XYZ file of C-alpha atoms in Angstrom:
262
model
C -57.317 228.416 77.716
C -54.851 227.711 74.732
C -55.156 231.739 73.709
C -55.114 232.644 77.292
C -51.457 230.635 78.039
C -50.432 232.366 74.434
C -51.042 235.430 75.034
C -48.836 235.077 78.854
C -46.512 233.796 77.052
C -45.973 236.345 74.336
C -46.758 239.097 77.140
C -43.757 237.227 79.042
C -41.077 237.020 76.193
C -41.787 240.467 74.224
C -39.940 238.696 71.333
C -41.562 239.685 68.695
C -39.613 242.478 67.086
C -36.584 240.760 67.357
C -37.691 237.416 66.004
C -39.573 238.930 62.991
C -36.287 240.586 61.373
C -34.079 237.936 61.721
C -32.785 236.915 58.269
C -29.490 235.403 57.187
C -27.676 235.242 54.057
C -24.197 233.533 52.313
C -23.658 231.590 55.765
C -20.878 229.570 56.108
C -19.877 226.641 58.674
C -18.928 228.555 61.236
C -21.631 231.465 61.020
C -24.353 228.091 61.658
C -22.594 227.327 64.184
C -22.507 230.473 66.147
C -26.175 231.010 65.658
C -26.835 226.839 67.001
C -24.611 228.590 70.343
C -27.021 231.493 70.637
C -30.082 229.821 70.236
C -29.188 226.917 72.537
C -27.972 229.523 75.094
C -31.425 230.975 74.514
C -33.588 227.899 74.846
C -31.731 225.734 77.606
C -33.773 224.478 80.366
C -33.351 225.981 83.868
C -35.868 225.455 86.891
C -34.426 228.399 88.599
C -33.544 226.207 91.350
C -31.167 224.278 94.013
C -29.912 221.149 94.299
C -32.447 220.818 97.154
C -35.767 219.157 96.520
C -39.140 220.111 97.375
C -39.518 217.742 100.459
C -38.724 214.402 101.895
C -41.297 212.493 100.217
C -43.686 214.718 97.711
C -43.563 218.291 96.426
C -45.198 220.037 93.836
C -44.027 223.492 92.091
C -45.777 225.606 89.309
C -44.948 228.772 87.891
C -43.195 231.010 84.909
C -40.097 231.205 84.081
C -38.227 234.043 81.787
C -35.316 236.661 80.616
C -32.545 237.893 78.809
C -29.858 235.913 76.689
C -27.119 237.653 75.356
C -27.114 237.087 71.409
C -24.809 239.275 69.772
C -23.353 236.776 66.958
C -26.971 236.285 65.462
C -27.113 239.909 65.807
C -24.399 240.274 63.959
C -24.736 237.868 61.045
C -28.717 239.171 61.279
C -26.866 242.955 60.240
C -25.011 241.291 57.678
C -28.476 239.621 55.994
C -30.385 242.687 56.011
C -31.665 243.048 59.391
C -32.223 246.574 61.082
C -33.379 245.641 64.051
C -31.764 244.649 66.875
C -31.184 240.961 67.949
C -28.776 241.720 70.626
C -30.574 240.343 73.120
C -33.164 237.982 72.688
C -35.881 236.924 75.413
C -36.545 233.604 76.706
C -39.317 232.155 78.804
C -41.465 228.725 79.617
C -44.511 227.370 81.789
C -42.665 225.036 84.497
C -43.602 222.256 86.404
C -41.710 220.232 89.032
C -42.375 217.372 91.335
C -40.704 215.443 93.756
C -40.849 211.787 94.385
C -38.899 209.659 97.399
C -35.556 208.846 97.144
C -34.592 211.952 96.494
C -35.835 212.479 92.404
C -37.378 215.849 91.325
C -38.952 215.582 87.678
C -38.994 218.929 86.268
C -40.843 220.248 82.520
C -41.271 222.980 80.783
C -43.212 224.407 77.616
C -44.024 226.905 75.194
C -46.525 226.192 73.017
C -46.713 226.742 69.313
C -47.213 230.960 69.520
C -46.103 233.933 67.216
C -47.597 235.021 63.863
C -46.980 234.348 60.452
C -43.977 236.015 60.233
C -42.215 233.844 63.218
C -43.375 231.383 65.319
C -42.004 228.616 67.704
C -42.707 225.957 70.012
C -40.543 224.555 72.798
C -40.241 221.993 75.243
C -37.979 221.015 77.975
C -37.820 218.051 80.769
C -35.183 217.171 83.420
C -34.673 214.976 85.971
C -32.462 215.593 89.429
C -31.599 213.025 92.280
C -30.381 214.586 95.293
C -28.593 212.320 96.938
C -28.054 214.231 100.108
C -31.786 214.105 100.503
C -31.141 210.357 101.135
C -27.962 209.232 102.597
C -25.492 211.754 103.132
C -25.147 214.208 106.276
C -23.593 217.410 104.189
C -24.309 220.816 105.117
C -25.226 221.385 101.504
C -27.687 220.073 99.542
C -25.541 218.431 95.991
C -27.411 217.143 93.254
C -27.080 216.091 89.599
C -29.241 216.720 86.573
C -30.093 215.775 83.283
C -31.909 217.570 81.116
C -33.119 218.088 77.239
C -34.460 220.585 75.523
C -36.250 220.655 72.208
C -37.400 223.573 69.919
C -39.329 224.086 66.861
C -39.292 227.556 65.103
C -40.419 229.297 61.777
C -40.107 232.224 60.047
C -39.805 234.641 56.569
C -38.138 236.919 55.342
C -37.873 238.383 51.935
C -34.068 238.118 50.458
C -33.426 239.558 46.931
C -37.067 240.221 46.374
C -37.655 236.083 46.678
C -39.897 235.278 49.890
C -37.874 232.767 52.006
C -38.948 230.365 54.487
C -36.645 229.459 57.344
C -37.297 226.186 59.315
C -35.170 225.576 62.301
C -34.693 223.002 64.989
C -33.006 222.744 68.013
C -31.987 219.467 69.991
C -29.747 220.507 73.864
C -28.937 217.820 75.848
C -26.792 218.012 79.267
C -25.761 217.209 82.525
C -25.934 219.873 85.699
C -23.663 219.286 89.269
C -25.160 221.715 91.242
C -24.812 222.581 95.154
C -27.000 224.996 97.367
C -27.649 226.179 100.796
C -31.197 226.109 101.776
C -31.365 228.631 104.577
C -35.067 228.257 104.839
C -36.318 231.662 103.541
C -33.178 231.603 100.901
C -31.388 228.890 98.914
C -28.685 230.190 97.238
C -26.991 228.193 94.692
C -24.400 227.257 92.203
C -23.462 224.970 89.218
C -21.490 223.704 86.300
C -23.252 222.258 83.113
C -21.676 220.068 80.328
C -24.330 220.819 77.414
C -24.748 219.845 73.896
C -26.833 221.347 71.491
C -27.701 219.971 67.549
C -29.205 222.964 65.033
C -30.301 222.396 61.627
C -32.054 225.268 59.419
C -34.051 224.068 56.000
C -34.486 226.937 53.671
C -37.596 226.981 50.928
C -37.436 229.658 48.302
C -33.744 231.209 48.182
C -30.538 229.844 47.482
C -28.305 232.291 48.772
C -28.352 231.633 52.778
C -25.603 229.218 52.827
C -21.999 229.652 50.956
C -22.096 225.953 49.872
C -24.625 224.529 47.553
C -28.072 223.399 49.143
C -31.005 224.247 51.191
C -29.899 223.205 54.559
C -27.672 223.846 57.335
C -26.527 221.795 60.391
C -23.696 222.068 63.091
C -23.204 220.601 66.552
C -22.015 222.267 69.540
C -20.795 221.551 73.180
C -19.793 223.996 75.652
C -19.080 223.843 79.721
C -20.257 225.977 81.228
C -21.768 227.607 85.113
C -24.908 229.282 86.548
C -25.335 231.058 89.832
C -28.770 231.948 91.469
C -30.756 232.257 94.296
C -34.238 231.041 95.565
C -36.326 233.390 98.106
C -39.005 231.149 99.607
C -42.217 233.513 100.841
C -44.648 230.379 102.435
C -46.229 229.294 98.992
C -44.880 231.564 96.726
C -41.222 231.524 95.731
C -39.168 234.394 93.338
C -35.828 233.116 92.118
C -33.092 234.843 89.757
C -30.046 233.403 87.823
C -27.488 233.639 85.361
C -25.895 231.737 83.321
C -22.802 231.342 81.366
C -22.989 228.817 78.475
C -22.119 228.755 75.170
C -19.998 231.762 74.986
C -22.635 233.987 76.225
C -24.671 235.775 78.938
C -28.104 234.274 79.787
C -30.491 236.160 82.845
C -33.384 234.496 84.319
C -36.318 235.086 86.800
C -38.801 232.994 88.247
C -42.129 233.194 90.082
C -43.632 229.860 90.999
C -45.963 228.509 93.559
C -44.861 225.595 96.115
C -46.727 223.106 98.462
Protein backbone atom coordinates (compact mmCIF):
# COMPACT_ATOMS: atom_id res chain seq x y z
CA UNK A 1 0.00 0.00 0.00
CA UNK A 2 2.78 2.49 1.24
CA UNK A 3 4.55 2.18 -2.52
CA UNK A 4 1.20 2.19 -4.09
CA UNK A 5 0.06 5.85 -2.28
CA UNK A 6 3.92 6.89 -3.30
CA UNK A 7 3.91 6.26 -6.42
CA UNK A 8 0.08 8.44 -6.81
CA UNK A 9 1.59 10.78 -5.22
CA UNK A 10 4.74 11.33 -7.22
CA UNK A 11 2.51 10.51 -10.45
CA UNK A 12 0.27 13.51 -8.99
CA UNK A 13 3.01 16.21 -8.26
CA UNK A 14 5.60 15.50 -11.27
CA UNK A 15 8.09 17.38 -9.00
CA UNK A 16 10.88 15.77 -9.47
CA UNK A 17 12.97 17.72 -11.92
CA UNK A 18 12.36 20.75 -10.30
CA UNK A 19 13.07 19.67 -6.75
CA UNK A 20 16.32 17.81 -7.66
CA UNK A 21 18.20 21.10 -9.01
CA UNK A 22 17.35 23.31 -6.48
CA UNK A 23 20.54 24.64 -4.84
CA UNK A 24 21.29 27.95 -3.17
CA UNK A 25 24.33 29.79 -2.43
CA UNK A 26 25.69 33.29 -0.45
CA UNK A 27 21.94 33.81 0.81
CA UNK A 28 21.20 36.60 2.71
CA UNK A 29 18.12 37.59 5.10
CA UNK A 30 15.96 38.51 2.73
CA UNK A 31 16.74 35.80 -0.07
CA UNK A 32 15.49 33.09 3.14
CA UNK A 33 12.86 34.83 3.40
CA UNK A 34 11.52 34.89 -0.05
CA UNK A 35 12.13 31.22 -0.47
CA UNK A 36 10.03 30.57 3.38
CA UNK A 37 7.06 32.76 1.02
CA UNK A 38 7.33 30.33 -1.87
CA UNK A 39 7.43 27.28 -0.14
CA UNK A 40 4.62 28.17 2.28
CA UNK A 41 2.59 29.36 -0.77
CA UNK A 42 3.46 25.90 -2.07
CA UNK A 43 2.57 23.75 0.90
CA UNK A 44 -0.56 25.60 2.50
CA UNK A 45 -3.50 23.54 3.23
CA UNK A 46 -6.66 23.93 1.09
CA UNK A 47 -9.71 21.39 1.05
CA UNK A 48 -10.84 22.81 -2.17
CA UNK A 49 -13.96 23.68 -0.54
CA UNK A 50 -16.95 26.05 0.84
CA UNK A 51 -17.83 27.31 3.85
CA UNK A 52 -20.68 24.76 3.66
CA UNK A 53 -20.35 21.45 5.43
CA UNK A 54 -20.99 18.07 4.35
CA UNK A 55 -24.46 17.68 6.10
CA UNK A 56 -26.50 18.48 9.10
CA UNK A 57 -25.20 15.92 11.31
CA UNK A 58 -22.30 13.54 9.61
CA UNK A 59 -20.37 13.66 6.34
CA UNK A 60 -17.49 12.04 5.12
CA UNK A 61 -15.13 13.20 2.05
CA UNK A 62 -11.99 11.47 0.51
CA UNK A 63 -10.01 12.29 -2.34
CA UNK A 64 -6.67 14.05 -3.99
CA UNK A 65 -5.84 17.16 -4.04
CA UNK A 66 -3.06 19.03 -6.41
CA UNK A 67 -1.44 21.94 -8.78
CA UNK A 68 0.55 24.72 -9.66
CA UNK A 69 2.24 27.43 -7.34
CA UNK A 70 3.86 30.17 -8.81
CA UNK A 71 7.63 30.21 -7.51
CA UNK A 72 9.63 32.52 -9.37
CA UNK A 73 11.92 34.01 -6.39
CA UNK A 74 13.32 30.40 -5.61
CA UNK A 75 13.66 30.24 -9.23
CA UNK A 76 15.53 32.97 -9.26
CA UNK A 77 17.94 32.66 -6.34
CA UNK A 78 17.98 28.67 -7.64
CA UNK A 79 19.70 30.51 -11.18
CA UNK A 80 21.89 32.40 -9.07
CA UNK A 81 23.25 28.95 -7.09
CA UNK A 82 23.83 27.03 -10.10
CA UNK A 83 20.58 25.72 -11.08
CA UNK A 84 19.59 25.13 -14.86
CA UNK A 85 16.51 23.96 -14.49
CA UNK A 86 13.53 25.56 -14.06
CA UNK A 87 11.78 26.15 -10.64
CA UNK A 88 9.28 28.53 -11.91
CA UNK A 89 6.58 26.72 -11.01
CA UNK A 90 6.58 24.15 -8.60
CA UNK A 91 3.72 21.41 -8.05
CA UNK A 92 1.83 20.76 -5.03
CA UNK A 93 -0.48 17.97 -3.99
CA UNK A 94 -1.91 15.84 -0.76
CA UNK A 95 -4.28 12.78 0.18
CA UNK A 96 -7.39 14.62 1.96
CA UNK A 97 -9.78 13.68 4.33
CA UNK A 98 -12.76 15.56 5.81
CA UNK A 99 -15.55 14.89 8.19
CA UNK A 100 -18.30 16.55 9.62
CA UNK A 101 -19.61 16.42 13.10
CA UNK A 102 -22.98 18.36 14.61
CA UNK A 103 -22.90 21.71 15.43
CA UNK A 104 -21.69 22.66 12.50
CA UNK A 105 -17.56 21.44 12.76
CA UNK A 106 -15.86 19.90 9.66
CA UNK A 107 -12.32 18.35 10.62
CA UNK A 108 -10.30 18.30 7.60
CA UNK A 109 -6.36 16.48 7.02
CA UNK A 110 -4.14 16.05 4.66
CA UNK A 111 -0.75 14.12 3.87
CA UNK A 112 2.11 13.32 1.88
CA UNK A 113 4.13 10.84 3.00
CA UNK A 114 7.87 10.68 3.16
CA UNK A 115 8.46 10.15 -1.02
CA UNK A 116 11.28 11.27 -3.51
CA UNK A 117 14.79 9.79 -3.94
CA UNK A 118 18.00 10.44 -2.64
CA UNK A 119 18.51 13.44 -4.25
CA UNK A 120 15.16 15.19 -2.70
CA UNK A 121 12.64 14.02 -0.67
CA UNK A 122 9.77 15.39 1.59
CA UNK A 123 7.01 14.68 3.78
CA UNK A 124 3.99 16.83 4.62
CA UNK A 125 1.11 17.13 6.67
CA UNK A 126 -1.77 19.37 7.10
CA UNK A 127 -5.08 19.52 9.49
CA UNK A 128 -7.86 22.14 9.84
CA UNK A 129 -10.78 22.64 11.51
CA UNK A 130 -14.08 24.83 10.24
CA UNK A 131 -17.37 25.68 12.22
CA UNK A 132 -20.04 26.87 10.11
CA UNK A 133 -22.09 28.65 12.02
CA UNK A 134 -24.85 29.16 9.54
CA UNK A 135 -25.24 25.43 9.61
CA UNK A 136 -26.57 26.08 13.17
CA UNK A 137 -28.24 29.26 13.98
CA UNK A 138 -28.30 31.71 11.39
CA UNK A 139 -30.93 32.02 8.39
CA UNK A 140 -28.29 33.57 5.63
CA UNK A 141 -28.56 32.84 2.11
CA UNK A 142 -24.90 31.94 2.24
CA UNK A 143 -23.20 29.50 3.91
CA UNK A 144 -20.03 31.68 6.18
CA UNK A 145 -17.58 29.84 7.97
CA UNK A 146 -14.19 30.20 9.69
CA UNK A 147 -11.08 28.06 9.65
CA UNK A 148 -8.02 27.24 11.20
CA UNK A 149 -5.55 25.43 9.86
CA UNK A 150 -1.63 24.25 10.09
CA UNK A 151 0.53 22.91 7.96
CA UNK A 152 3.81 21.14 8.53
CA UNK A 153 6.62 20.00 6.10
CA UNK A 154 9.73 18.09 6.19
CA UNK A 155 12.11 18.12 3.11
CA UNK A 156 15.71 17.01 2.03
CA UNK A 157 17.96 17.33 -0.52
CA UNK A 158 21.83 17.64 -2.24
CA UNK A 159 23.45 19.31 -4.26
CA UNK A 160 27.07 19.59 -5.06
CA UNK A 161 28.44 23.41 -4.54
CA UNK A 162 32.18 24.07 -5.30
CA UNK A 163 32.87 20.43 -5.82
CA UNK A 164 31.80 19.86 -1.81
CA UNK A 165 28.51 17.60 -1.61
CA UNK A 166 25.94 19.62 0.45
CA UNK A 167 23.06 18.53 2.34
CA UNK A 168 20.07 20.82 2.68
CA UNK A 169 17.52 20.17 5.53
CA UNK A 170 14.46 22.28 5.55
CA UNK A 171 11.33 22.75 7.57
CA UNK A 172 8.30 24.41 7.25
CA UNK A 173 5.74 25.43 10.09
CA UNK A 174 2.11 27.64 8.33
CA UNK A 175 -0.34 28.44 10.59
CA UNK A 176 -3.68 30.56 9.74
CA UNK A 177 -7.04 31.57 9.91
CA UNK A 178 -9.65 31.36 6.70
CA UNK A 179 -13.28 33.61 6.59
CA UNK A 180 -14.76 32.08 3.84
CA UNK A 181 -18.44 32.40 2.25
CA UNK A 182 -20.14 30.18 -0.52
CA UNK A 183 -23.28 29.50 -2.32
CA UNK A 184 -24.23 25.95 -2.42
CA UNK A 185 -26.51 25.75 -5.42
CA UNK A 186 -26.81 22.04 -5.08
CA UNK A 187 -24.89 20.79 -8.17
CA UNK A 188 -22.33 23.95 -7.64
CA UNK A 189 -20.90 25.77 -4.61
CA UNK A 190 -19.03 28.47 -5.59
CA UNK A 191 -16.91 30.20 -3.16
CA UNK A 192 -14.66 32.81 -1.79
CA UNK A 193 -12.17 33.78 1.02
CA UNK A 194 -9.55 35.78 2.80
CA UNK A 195 -6.68 34.05 4.83
CA UNK A 196 -4.37 35.66 7.49
CA UNK A 197 -1.35 33.02 7.32
CA UNK A 198 1.93 32.64 8.94
CA UNK A 199 4.58 30.56 7.93
CA UNK A 200 8.20 29.73 10.03
CA UNK A 201 11.25 28.23 7.57
CA UNK A 202 14.49 27.17 8.77
CA UNK A 203 17.21 25.42 6.38
CA UNK A 204 20.36 23.45 8.21
CA UNK A 205 23.19 23.02 5.84
CA UNK A 206 25.91 19.93 6.33
CA UNK A 207 28.99 20.10 4.19
CA UNK A 208 29.38 23.78 2.67
CA UNK A 209 29.79 27.00 4.12
CA UNK A 210 28.97 29.21 1.46
CA UNK A 211 24.91 29.14 1.36
CA UNK A 212 24.39 31.90 3.70
CA UNK A 213 26.28 35.51 3.61
CA UNK A 214 26.65 35.44 7.44
CA UNK A 215 28.68 32.94 9.29
CA UNK A 216 26.93 29.48 10.12
CA UNK A 217 25.09 26.53 8.93
CA UNK A 218 21.58 27.62 9.31
CA UNK A 219 18.96 29.82 8.14
CA UNK A 220 15.57 30.95 9.57
CA UNK A 221 12.95 33.76 8.78
CA UNK A 222 9.27 34.23 9.57
CA UNK A 223 6.64 35.39 7.36
CA UNK A 224 2.93 36.59 7.37
CA UNK A 225 0.95 37.56 4.50
CA UNK A 226 -3.08 38.24 3.88
CA UNK A 227 -4.15 37.04 1.51
CA UNK A 228 -7.65 35.50 -0.81
CA UNK A 229 -8.72 32.34 -2.71
CA UNK A 230 -11.61 31.88 -5.07
CA UNK A 231 -13.03 28.43 -6.23
CA UNK A 232 -15.73 26.42 -7.05
CA UNK A 233 -17.19 22.93 -6.08
CA UNK A 234 -19.23 20.81 -8.85
CA UNK A 235 -21.11 18.13 -6.91
CA UNK A 236 -21.85 14.90 -9.45
CA UNK A 237 -23.99 12.47 -6.65
CA UNK A 238 -20.80 10.92 -4.93
CA UNK A 239 -18.16 12.28 -6.74
CA UNK A 240 -17.21 15.94 -6.54
CA UNK A 241 -14.34 18.00 -8.92
CA UNK A 242 -13.40 21.36 -7.46
CA UNK A 243 -10.77 24.10 -8.72
CA UNK A 244 -9.17 27.17 -6.96
CA UNK A 245 -6.72 29.75 -6.75
CA UNK A 246 -5.09 31.36 -4.51
CA UNK A 247 -3.26 34.47 -3.77
CA UNK A 248 -0.89 34.32 -0.74
CA UNK A 249 2.33 35.21 -0.07
CA UNK A 250 3.07 37.32 -3.00
CA UNK A 251 2.29 34.67 -5.40
CA UNK A 252 -0.03 32.60 -7.65
CA UNK A 253 -1.12 29.17 -6.32
CA UNK A 254 -3.76 26.75 -8.73
CA UNK A 255 -5.50 23.85 -7.36
CA UNK A 256 -7.80 20.90 -8.39
CA UNK A 257 -9.60 18.41 -6.59
CA UNK A 258 -11.35 15.07 -7.11
CA UNK A 259 -12.86 13.58 -4.00
CA UNK A 260 -15.62 11.23 -3.14
CA UNK A 261 -18.68 12.33 -0.77
CA UNK A 262 -21.44 10.46 1.25
Amino acid sequence: MSKWIATLIIALLTSGAQAQSLSFQQLDQEDFENIVKDFSAVFNHTSVSGASSLGTIFGFEVGLVGGITRTGRVDALADEGGTDQNAGKIPHGELLGIITVPAGITVEAGFIPKVGSNEFKFNTFTGAVKWTPTDVFLDWPLSVAIKAHLTKTKAEFNQTIATVPTKFDYDNTITGFTLLASKNFVLVEPYFGIQMLSAKGKMDVTGSTTVFTVPGQSGSAKVNTTGFLLGCELKLLIVKLGAEYQNLFGTSRYTGKLSFYF
